């Protein structure tokens, strides 16, 4: 008798009663899986003061994997009851069940390792990270890769694939991989250094010798910076970690410094009055930080007198900073106009001598020479 005939004969030996009981077991677990999940979380959170908050969040995250786990248990128990042990398919049921359980556990761990998961959010609050920190996204990516690798490896082991061979192969190839991926490993280490030292955070405006813009993301290999021309520059983490980084977003106030050149023939008293008025304007403006304001006559130049001006705007936002600076520049011009002081411009003085004066000087020199 062929295999098909033996299978039909064996299947005919299964009674309707056994099939009904098996389907009943499956249906029972499937229908009550939601209730089983709720009961499990109630038991797990018993005695926990944060049941209403943390327990609810954990339930929302892991509810689907747990429900599928209870449904899978019902299918496994139903098939175990229904199928004779002599069948070949029954022999493969156990490793199939274990593989599915491993996959569901991996799914749950994958959900828990998400950036917005309960576990990582709790870790972020515990170590007091701000919302712009890139440590949690970086850690999430690492954990998810580890979860996927472990899940695939364990499922492979259930079906006879040798983990020892894989580990040995990884050990033998680790040196070659390290040499070939030296730059990549350096970038990963550089990324970890950047995340731990936190010279900047996501959303910060930074300046490096190679780029200036707003930090968009940091990956295992590189950091993405969006420039003010709306282009994205990708910098290797290893190079970025070795460069000087200016974080403009960390400024509490923004500096303005320049030398205002006025005409050389400016009246001394009017110049002193203009300097006092400009300094008072800076002190009276609400957009200017009163901590450090300097307005001093400091320079004698070839074509101008230099008034040194030094102050800080309260806002570090570029548009607001430029608006405040424009407002003050217009006010400075108004003061100079009222005091009758002109701005300096490049100039050259040329002295011309008349022909008569030149001839007289030459004759006098000749007579002096004759007398000598």
Coordinates of C-alpha atoms in Angstrom, one line a residue:
X1 CA 0.0 0.0 0.0
X2 CA 1.4 3.4 -0.9
X3 CA 1.9 6.3 1.5
X4 CA -1.4 8.0 0.5
X5 CA -3.3 4.8 1.3
X6 CA -1.7 4.4 4.7
X7 CA -2.4 8.1 5.5
X8 CA -6.1 7.7 4.5
X9 CA -6.3 4.6 6.6
X10 CA -4.7 6.1 9.6
X11 CA -6.9 9.3 9.3
X12 CA -10.0 7.1 9.1
X13 CA -9.0 5.6 12.4
X14 CA -9.5 9.0 14.0
X15 CA -13.0 9.3 15.3
X16 CA -15.3 12.2 15.1
X17 CA -15.3 12.4 18.8
X18 CA -11.5 12.9 19.0
X19 CA -11.6 15.5 16.2
X20 CA -14.4 17.4 18.0
X21 CA -12.5 17.3 21.3
X22 CA -9.3 18.6 19.6
X23 CA -11.2 21.4 17.8
X24 CA -12.8 22.2 21.1
X25 CA -9.5 22.6 22.8
X26 CA -8.2 24.9 20.1
X27 CA -11.4 27.0 20.1
X28 CA -11.3 27.2 23.9
X29 CA -7.8 28.6 24.0
X30 CA -8.5 30.9 21.0
X31 CA -11.7 32.3 22.5
X32 CA -10.4 32.8 26.0
X33 CA -6.9 33.9 25.1
X34 CA -7.7 37.6 25.8
X35 CA -9.0 36.7 29.3
X36 CA -6.0 34.5 30.0
X37 CA -3.7 37.5 29.1
X38 CA -5.6 39.9 31.4
X39 CA -5.5 37.3 34.2
X40 CA -1.7 36.8 33.7
X41 CA -1.0 40.5 33.9
X42 CA -3.1 40.9 37.0
X43 CA -1.1 38.1 38.7
X44 CA 2.2 39.5 37.5
X45 CA 1.3 43.0 38.8
X46 CA -0.1 41.9 42.1
X47 CA 1.5 43.9 44.9
X48 CA 2.8 46.5 42.5
X49 CA 1.8 50.0 43.4
X50 CA 2.0 51.2 39.8
X51 CA -0.4 48.6 38.4
X52 CA -2.8 51.2 36.9
X53 CA 0.0 52.8 34.9
X54 CA 3.0 50.6 34.3
X55 CA 0.9 47.4 34.2
X56 CA -1.4 48.9 31.6
X57 CA 1.4 50.0 29.4
X58 CA 3.1 46.6 29.6
X59 CA -0.3 45.0 28.7
X60 CA -0.7 47.2 25.7
X61 CA 2.8 46.4 24.4
X62 CA 2.8 42.6 25.0
X63 CA -0.9 41.8 24.6
X64 CA -0.7 40.5 21.0
X65 CA 2.3 38.2 21.5
X66 CA 0.7 36.8 24.7
X67 CA -2.6 36.2 22.9
X68 CA -0.9 34.4 20.1
X69 CA 1.0 32.3 22.6
X70 CA -2.2 31.1 24.3
X71 CA -3.7 30.4 20.9
X72 CA -0.6 28.4 19.9
X73 CA -0.8 26.4 23.1
X74 CA -4.4 25.5 22.3
X75 CA -3.4 24.4 18.7
X76 CA -0.5 22.3 20.0
X77 CA -2.6 20.6 22.7
X78 CA -5.4 19.9 20.2
X79 CA -3.0 18.4 17.7
X80 CA -1.2 16.4 20.4
X81 CA -4.6 14.9 21.4
X82 CA -5.7 14.2 17.9
X83 CA -2.6 12.9 16.1
X84 CA -1.4 9.4 16.8
X85 CA 2.2 9.3 18.0
X86 CA 3.1 6.9 15.2
X87 CA 2.6 9.6 12.6
X88 CA 5.7 11.3 11.3
X89 CA 4.0 14.7 11.5
X90 CA 3.5 14.2 15.2
X91 CA 7.2 13.7 15.7
X92 CA 7.8 17.1 14.1
X93 CA 5.1 18.8 16.2
X94 CA 7.3 19.5 19.2
X95 CA 10.2 21.3 17.4
X96 CA 7.6 23.3 15.4
X97 CA 5.8 24.3 18.6
X98 CA 9.1 25.3 20.3
X99 CA 10.1 27.3 17.2
X100 CA 6.8 29.2 17.3
X101 CA 7.2 29.9 21.0
X102 CA 10.8 31.2 20.4
X103 CA 9.5 33.4 17.5
X104 CA 6.7 34.8 19.8
X105 CA 9.2 35.6 22.5
X106 CA 11.5 37.2 20.0
X107 CA 8.5 39.3 18.8
X108 CA 7.7 40.4 22.3
X109 CA 11.4 41.4 22.9
X110 CA 11.5 43.2 19.6
X111 CA 8.5 45.3 20.7
X112 CA 10.0 45.9 24.1
X113 CA 13.2 47.2 22.5
X114 CA 11.4 49.8 20.4
X115 CA 12.4 53.4 21.0
X116 CA 9.0 54.3 22.5
X117 CA 8.7 51.1 24.5
X118 CA 7.8 51.0 28.2
X119 CA 11.2 49.5 29.1
X120 CA 13.3 52.1 27.3
X121 CA 11.1 55.0 28.4
X122 CA 11.5 53.9 32.0
X123 CA 15.2 53.7 31.5
X124 CA 15.2 57.2 30.0
X125 CA 13.3 58.6 33.0
X126 CA 15.5 56.7 35.5
X127 CA 18.8 58.1 34.1
X128 CA 17.1 61.5 33.5
X129 CA 17.7 61.8 29.7
X130 CA 16.1 64.7 27.8
X131 CA 13.8 64.1 24.8
X132 CA 16.6 65.1 22.4
X133 CA 19.1 62.5 23.6
X134 CA 20.2 60.0 21.0
X135 CA 21.2 57.3 23.5
X136 CA 17.7 55.6 23.6
X137 CA 17.3 55.4 19.7
X138 CA 20.9 54.1 19.4
X139 CA 20.3 51.5 22.2
X140 CA 17.0 50.5 20.6
X141 CA 18.7 49.7 17.3
X142 CA 21.4 47.6 18.9
X143 CA 18.9 45.6 21.0
X144 CA 16.6 44.9 18.0
X145 CA 19.5 43.5 16.0
X146 CA 20.6 41.3 18.9
X147 CA 17.0 40.1 19.3
X148 CA 16.7 39.1 15.7
X149 CA 20.0 37.3 15.6
X150 CA 19.3 35.3 18.8
X151 CA 15.8 34.4 17.6
X152 CA 17.0 33.1 14.2
X153 CA 19.8 31.3 15.9
X154 CA 17.6 29.5 18.5
X155 CA 15.0 28.5 15.8
X156 CA 17.8 27.1 13.7
X157 CA 19.1 25.1 16.7
X158 CA 15.6 23.6 17.1
X159 CA 15.8 22.2 13.5
X160 CA 19.3 20.7 13.9
X161 CA 21.5 23.5 12.8
X162 CA 24.8 23.5 14.8
X163 CA 25.2 26.6 16.9
X164 CA 28.7 25.5 17.9
X165 CA 29.8 25.6 14.3
X166 CA 28.3 29.1 13.9
X167 CA 30.1 30.3 17.1
X168 CA 33.4 28.7 16.0
X169 CA 33.1 30.2 12.6
X170 CA 32.4 33.6 14.1
X171 CA 35.5 33.2 16.3
X172 CA 37.7 32.3 13.4
X173 CA 36.4 35.1 11.2
X174 CA 36.4 37.7 13.9
X175 CA 39.9 38.8 13.2
X176 CA 39.3 39.1 9.5
X177 CA 36.1 41.0 10.1
X178 CA 37.7 43.3 12.5
X179 CA 40.5 44.1 10.0
X180 CA 38.1 44.5 7.1
X181 CA 35.6 46.6 9.1
X182 CA 38.1 48.7 11.0
X183 CA 36.6 51.9 9.8
X184 CA 33.1 50.7 10.5
X185 CA 34.0 49.7 14.0
X186 CA 35.7 53.0 14.5
X187 CA 32.5 54.8 13.5
X188 CA 30.4 52.7 15.8
X189 CA 32.8 53.5 18.7
X190 CA 32.8 57.1 17.7
X191 CA 29.0 57.1 17.8
X192 CA 29.0 55.6 21.3
X193 CA 31.4 58.3 22.4
X194 CA 29.2 61.0 20.9
X195 CA 26.1 59.6 22.6
X196 CA 27.8 59.2 26.0
X197 CA 29.6 62.6 26.1
X198 CA 26.7 64.4 24.5
X199 CA 28.5 67.3 22.8
X200 CA 25.2 67.8 20.9
X201 CA 21.7 66.3 20.8
X202 CA 19.2 65.7 18.1
X203 CA 17.9 69.0 16.8
X204 CA 21.0 71.0 17.9
X205 CA 22.6 73.5 15.6
X206 CA 26.3 72.6 15.4
X207 CA 29.4 73.8 13.5
X208 CA 32.3 71.5 12.6
X209 CA 35.3 72.1 10.3
X210 CA 33.4 70.2 7.5
X211 CA 29.7 71.0 8.1
X212 CA 27.2 73.4 9.8
X213 CA 23.6 72.7 10.3
X214 CA 21.0 70.9 12.5
X215 CA 21.6 67.3 13.7
X216 CA 18.9 65.0 12.3
X217 CA 20.0 61.5 13.4
X218 CA 22.9 59.4 14.5
X219 CA 23.3 55.8 13.3
X220 CA 25.8 53.1 13.9
X221 CA 28.1 54.5 11.2
X222 CA 27.4 58.2 10.8
X223 CA 25.7 61.4 11.9
X224 CA 23.3 63.2 9.6
X225 CA 23.3 67.0 9.6
X226 CA 20.8 69.1 7.6
X227 CA 22.5 72.3 6.4
X228 CA 20.8 75.7 6.1
X229 CA 20.7 75.1 2.3
X230 CA 18.3 72.2 3.2
X231 CA 20.9 69.5 2.1
X232 CA 21.8 66.5 4.3
X233 CA 25.5 65.9 5.0
X234 CA 26.4 62.5 6.4
X235 CA 29.6 62.5 8.5
X236 CA 31.4 59.4 9.8
X237 CA 31.2 59.2 13.5
X238 CA 34.9 58.4 13.9
X239 CA 35.9 61.6 12.1
X240 CA 33.2 63.7 13.8
X241 CA 34.4 62.5 17.3
X242 CA 37.9 63.8 16.5
X243 CA 36.8 67.2 15.3
X244 CA 36.2 70.4 17.3
X245 CA 32.4 70.8 17.5
X246 CA 30.7 74.2 18.2
X247 CA 27.2 73.7 19.6
X248 CA 25.4 77.0 18.9
X249 CA 22.2 75.7 20.5
X250 CA 24.0 75.7 23.9
X251 CA 24.4 79.5 23.8
X252 CA 22.5 81.3 26.5
X253 CA 22.8 84.5 24.6
X254 CA 24.4 85.6 21.3
X255 CA 27.3 88.0 20.9
X256 CA 27.5 91.0 18.6
X257 CA 30.9 92.8 18.2
X258 CA 32.2 95.2 15.6
X259 CA 34.1 98.5 15.3
X260 CA 32.1 101.5 14.0
X261 CA 34.2 103.8 11.9
X262 CA 33.4 107.5 11.9
X263 CA 35.0 110.5 10.1
X264 CA 38.4 111.7 11.2
X265 CA 37.2 115.3 11.5
X266 CA 34.4 114.4 14.0
X267 CA 33.9 116.9 16.8
X268 CA 35.3 115.6 20.1
X269 CA 32.4 116.6 22.3
X270 CA 29.7 115.4 19.8
X271 CA 31.6 112.1 19.5
X272 CA 31.6 111.6 23.3
X273 CA 27.9 112.4 23.4
X274 CA 27.1 109.9 20.6
X275 CA 29.1 107.2 22.5
X276 CA 27.1 107.8 25.7
X277 CA 23.8 107.7 23.8
X278 CA 24.6 104.5 22.0
X279 CA 25.5 102.8 25.2
X280 CA 22.3 104.0 26.8
X281 CA 20.3 102.7 23.9
X282 CA 21.7 99.2 24.4
X283 CA 20.9 99.3 28.1
X284 CA 17.3 100.4 27.5
X285 CA 16.5 97.8 24.8
X286 CA 14.6 94.7 26.1
X287 CA 16.2 92.4 23.5
X288 CA 19.7 93.1 24.6
X289 CA 21.3 91.4 27.6
X290 CA 22.4 94.0 30.1
X291 CA 25.3 91.9 31.6
X292 CA 28.0 92.9 29.2
X293 CA 27.7 96.1 27.1
X294 CA 30.8 98.0 25.9
X295 CA 30.9 101.1 23.8
X296 CA 34.3 102.8 23.7
X297 CA 36.3 105.1 21.4
X298 CA 39.4 102.8 20.9
X299 CA 41.1 103.4 17.5
X300 CA 42.8 106.0 15.4
X301 CA 42.9 104.7 11.8
X302 CA 44.2 106.3 8.6
X303 CA 40.8 107.3 7.4
X304 CA 38.5 106.9 10.5
X305 CA 38.0 106.9 14.2
X306 CA 37.0 103.6 15.6
X307 CA 34.2 103.1 18.2
X308 CA 34.3 99.6 19.6
X309 CA 30.8 98.1 20.2
X310 CA 30.3 94.8 22.1
X311 CA 26.9 93.4 23.4
X312 CA 24.8 90.2 23.5
X313 CA 21.2 89.6 22.3
X314 CA 18.9 87.7 24.6
X315 CA 17.7 85.4 21.9
X316 CA 20.0 82.8 20.2
X317 CA 17.5 82.2 17.4
X318 CA 19.1 83.3 14.2
X319 CA 16.1 85.3 12.8
X320 CA 15.4 87.0 16.2
X321 CA 19.1 87.7 16.6
X322 CA 19.3 89.4 13.2
X323 CA 16.1 91.4 13.9
X324 CA 17.6 92.7 17.2
X325 CA 20.9 93.6 15.5
X326 CA 19.1 95.4 12.7
X327 CA 17.1 97.4 15.2
X328 CA 20.2 98.5 17.0
X329 CA 22.1 99.4 13.9
X330 CA 19.3 101.7 12.7
X331 CA 19.2 103.3 16.2
X332 CA 23.0 103.9 16.0
X333 CA 22.6 105.6 12.6
X334 CA 19.9 107.9 14.0
X335 CA 22.1 108.9 16.9
X336 CA 25.0 109.7 14.6
X337 CA 22.8 111.8 12.3
X338 CA 21.4 113.8 15.3
X339 CA 24.9 114.5 16.6
X340 CA 26.2 115.5 13.1
X341 CA 28.8 112.7 12.9
X342 CA 29.4 111.1 9.6
X343 CA 30.4 107.5 9.0
X344 CA 33.9 107.1 7.6
X345 CA 34.7 106.1 4.1
X346 CA 38.0 105.2 2.4
X347 CA 39.8 108.4 1.4
X348 CA 43.2 109.8 0.3
X349 CA 44.5 113.3 0.8
X350 CA 46.6 114.8 -2.1
X351 CA 48.6 118.0 -1.6
X352 CA 49.3 120.1 -4.8
X353 CA 51.9 122.8 -5.1
X354 CA 51.6 125.8 -7.5
X355 CA 54.2 126.3 -10.2
X356 CA 55.3 129.7 -8.8
X357 CA 56.0 128.3 -5.4
X358 CA 58.0 125.5 -6.9
X359 CA 60.0 128.0 -9.1
X360 CA 60.7 130.2 -6.1
X361 CA 62.0 127.3 -4.0
X362 CA 64.3 126.2 -6.8
X363 CA 65.8 129.8 -7.3
X364 CA 66.4 130.1 -3.6
X365 CA 68.2 126.8 -3.5
X366 CA 70.4 127.9 -6.5
X367 CA 71.4 131.2 -4.9
X368 CA 72.3 129.4 -1.7
X369 CA 74.4 127.0 -3.7
X370 CA 76.2 129.9 -5.5
X371 CA 77.0 131.6 -2.2
X372 CA 78.4 128.5 -0.8

